[in-house]
Tab-separated table of C-alpha atoms in Angstrom:
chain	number	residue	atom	x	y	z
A	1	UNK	CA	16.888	-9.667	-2.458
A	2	UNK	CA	14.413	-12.365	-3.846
A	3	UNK	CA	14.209	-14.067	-0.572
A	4	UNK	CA	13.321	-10.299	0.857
A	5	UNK	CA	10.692	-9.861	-1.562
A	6	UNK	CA	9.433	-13.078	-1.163
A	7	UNK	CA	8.975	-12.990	2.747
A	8	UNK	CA	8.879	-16.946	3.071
A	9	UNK	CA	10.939	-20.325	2.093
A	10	UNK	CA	11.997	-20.930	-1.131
A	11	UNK	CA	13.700	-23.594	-3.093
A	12	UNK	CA	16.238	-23.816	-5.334
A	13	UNK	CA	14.368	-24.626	-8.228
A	14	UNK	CA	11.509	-22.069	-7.477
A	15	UNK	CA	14.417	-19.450	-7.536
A	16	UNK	CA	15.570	-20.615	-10.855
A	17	UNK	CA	12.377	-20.325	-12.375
A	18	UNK	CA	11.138	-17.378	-11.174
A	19	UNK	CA	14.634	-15.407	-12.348
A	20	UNK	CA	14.758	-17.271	-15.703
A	21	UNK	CA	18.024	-18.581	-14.348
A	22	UNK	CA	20.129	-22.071	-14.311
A	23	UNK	CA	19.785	-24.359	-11.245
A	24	UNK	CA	22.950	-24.909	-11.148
A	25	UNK	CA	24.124	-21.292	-10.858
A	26	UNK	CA	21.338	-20.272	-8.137
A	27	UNK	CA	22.915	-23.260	-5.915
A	28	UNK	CA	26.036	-21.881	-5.803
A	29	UNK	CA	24.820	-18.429	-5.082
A	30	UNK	CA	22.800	-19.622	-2.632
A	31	UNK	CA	25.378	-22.027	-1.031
A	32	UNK	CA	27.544	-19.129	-0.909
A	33	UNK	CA	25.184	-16.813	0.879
A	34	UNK	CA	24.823	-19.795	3.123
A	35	UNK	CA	28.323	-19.984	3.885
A	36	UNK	CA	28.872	-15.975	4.693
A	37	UNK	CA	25.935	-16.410	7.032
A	38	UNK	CA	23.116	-14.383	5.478
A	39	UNK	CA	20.625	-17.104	4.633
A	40	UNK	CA	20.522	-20.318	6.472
A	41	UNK	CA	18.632	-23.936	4.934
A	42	UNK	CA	15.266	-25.101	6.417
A	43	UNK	CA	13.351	-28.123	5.632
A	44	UNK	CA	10.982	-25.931	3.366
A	45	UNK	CA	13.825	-24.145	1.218
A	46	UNK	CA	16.981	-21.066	2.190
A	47	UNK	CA	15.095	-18.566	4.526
A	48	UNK	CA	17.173	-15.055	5.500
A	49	UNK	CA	18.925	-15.251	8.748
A	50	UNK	CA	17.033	-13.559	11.927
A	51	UNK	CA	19.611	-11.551	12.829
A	52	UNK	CA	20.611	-10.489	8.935
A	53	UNK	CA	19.838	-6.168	8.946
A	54	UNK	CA	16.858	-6.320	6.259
A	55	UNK	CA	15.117	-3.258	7.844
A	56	UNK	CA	17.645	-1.684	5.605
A	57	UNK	CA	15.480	-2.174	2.527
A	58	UNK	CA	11.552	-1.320	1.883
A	59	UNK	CA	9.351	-4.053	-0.341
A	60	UNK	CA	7.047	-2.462	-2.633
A	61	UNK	CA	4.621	-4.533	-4.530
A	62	UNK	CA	6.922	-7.609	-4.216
A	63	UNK	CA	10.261	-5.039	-5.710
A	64	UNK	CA	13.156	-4.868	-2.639
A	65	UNK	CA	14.673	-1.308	-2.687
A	66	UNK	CA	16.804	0.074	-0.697
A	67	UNK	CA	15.680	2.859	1.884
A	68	UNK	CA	18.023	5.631	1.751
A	69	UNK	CA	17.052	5.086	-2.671
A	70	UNK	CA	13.224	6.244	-1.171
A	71	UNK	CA	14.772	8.831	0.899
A	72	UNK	CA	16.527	10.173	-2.458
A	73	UNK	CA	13.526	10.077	-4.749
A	74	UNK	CA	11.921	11.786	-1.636
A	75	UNK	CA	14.242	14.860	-1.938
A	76	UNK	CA	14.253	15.156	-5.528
A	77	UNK	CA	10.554	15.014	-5.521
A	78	UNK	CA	10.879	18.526	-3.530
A	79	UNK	CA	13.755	19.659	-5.112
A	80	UNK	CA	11.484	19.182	-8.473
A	81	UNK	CA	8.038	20.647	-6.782
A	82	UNK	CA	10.190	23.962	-5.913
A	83	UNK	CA	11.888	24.325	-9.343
A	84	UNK	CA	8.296	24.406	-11.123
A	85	UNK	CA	7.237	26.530	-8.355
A	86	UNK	CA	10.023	28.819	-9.125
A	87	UNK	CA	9.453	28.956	-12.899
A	88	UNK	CA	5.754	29.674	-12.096
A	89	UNK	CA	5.790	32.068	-9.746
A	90	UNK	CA	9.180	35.172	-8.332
A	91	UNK	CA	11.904	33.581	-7.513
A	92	UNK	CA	12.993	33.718	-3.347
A	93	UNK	CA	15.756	32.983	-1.611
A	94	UNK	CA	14.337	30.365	0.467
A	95	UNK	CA	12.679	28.570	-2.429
A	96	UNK	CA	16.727	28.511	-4.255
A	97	UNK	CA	18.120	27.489	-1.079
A	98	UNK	CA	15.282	24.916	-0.408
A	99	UNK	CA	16.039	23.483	-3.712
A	100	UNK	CA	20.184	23.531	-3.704
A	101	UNK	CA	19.514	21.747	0.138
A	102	UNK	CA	17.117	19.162	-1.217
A	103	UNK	CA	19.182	18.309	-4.300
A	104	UNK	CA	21.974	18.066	-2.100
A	105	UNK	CA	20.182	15.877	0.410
A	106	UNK	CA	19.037	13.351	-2.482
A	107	UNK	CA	22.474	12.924	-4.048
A	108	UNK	CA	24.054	12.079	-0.497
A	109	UNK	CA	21.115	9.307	-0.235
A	110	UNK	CA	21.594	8.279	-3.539
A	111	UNK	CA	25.461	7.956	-2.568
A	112	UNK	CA	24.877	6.044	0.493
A	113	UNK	CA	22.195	4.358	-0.894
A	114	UNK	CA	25.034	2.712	-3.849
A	115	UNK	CA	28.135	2.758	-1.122
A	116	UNK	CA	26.031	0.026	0.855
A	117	UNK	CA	24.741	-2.000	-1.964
A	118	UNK	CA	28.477	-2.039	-3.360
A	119	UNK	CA	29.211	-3.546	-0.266
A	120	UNK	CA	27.570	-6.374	-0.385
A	121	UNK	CA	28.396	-7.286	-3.747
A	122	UNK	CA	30.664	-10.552	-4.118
């Protein structure tokens, strides 16, 4: 995800610092990610593979989350919009349905959003 975010070649040192974490421990990680094929090492620093499926994730100021996560908060932002809309004003049937659909919609993002980041987990 840092390498995402970061959009360039990095170093294992520059990794380290910029996570607040050992050296030693961001070599292995990285060696490993080497090894299953998702990064590969330049002469600048690791660099994410071409062919690695990073269209997968959006980067907003510099922070690497996952799309279907947007597509969730995107749902529950109108599921939320139509419950103060239904406290404000008579309830409907379409605004009760639009609300059980679009809380529905954002949990089954949020699910498939956490199924593939479980995934890649090590």
């Amino acid at each position: 995800m840092y390498l995402i975010s970061r959009d360039g070649r990095c170093g294992v040192r520059e990794i380290a610092r910029d996570l607040k974490l050992p050296v030693s421990t961001v070599h292995y990680n990285l060696k490993r990610l080497e090894e299953i094929g998702f990064i590969e090492r330049g002469v600048d620093g690791y660099i994410i593979k071409r062919g690695l499926k990073h269209e997968r994730y959006i980067v907003i100021r510099r922070r690497v989350f996952h799309r279907l996560f947007i597509y969730s908060l995107f749902f529950a932002g109108v599921a939320s919009g139509n419950i103060i809309l239904l406290i404000l004003h008579e309830p409907t049937i379409e605004r009760i349905m639009l609300i059980i659909i679009s809380l529905i919609a954002s949990l089954l993002f949020l699910y498939e959003a956490y199924k593939d980041l479980k995934k890649i987990r090590f």
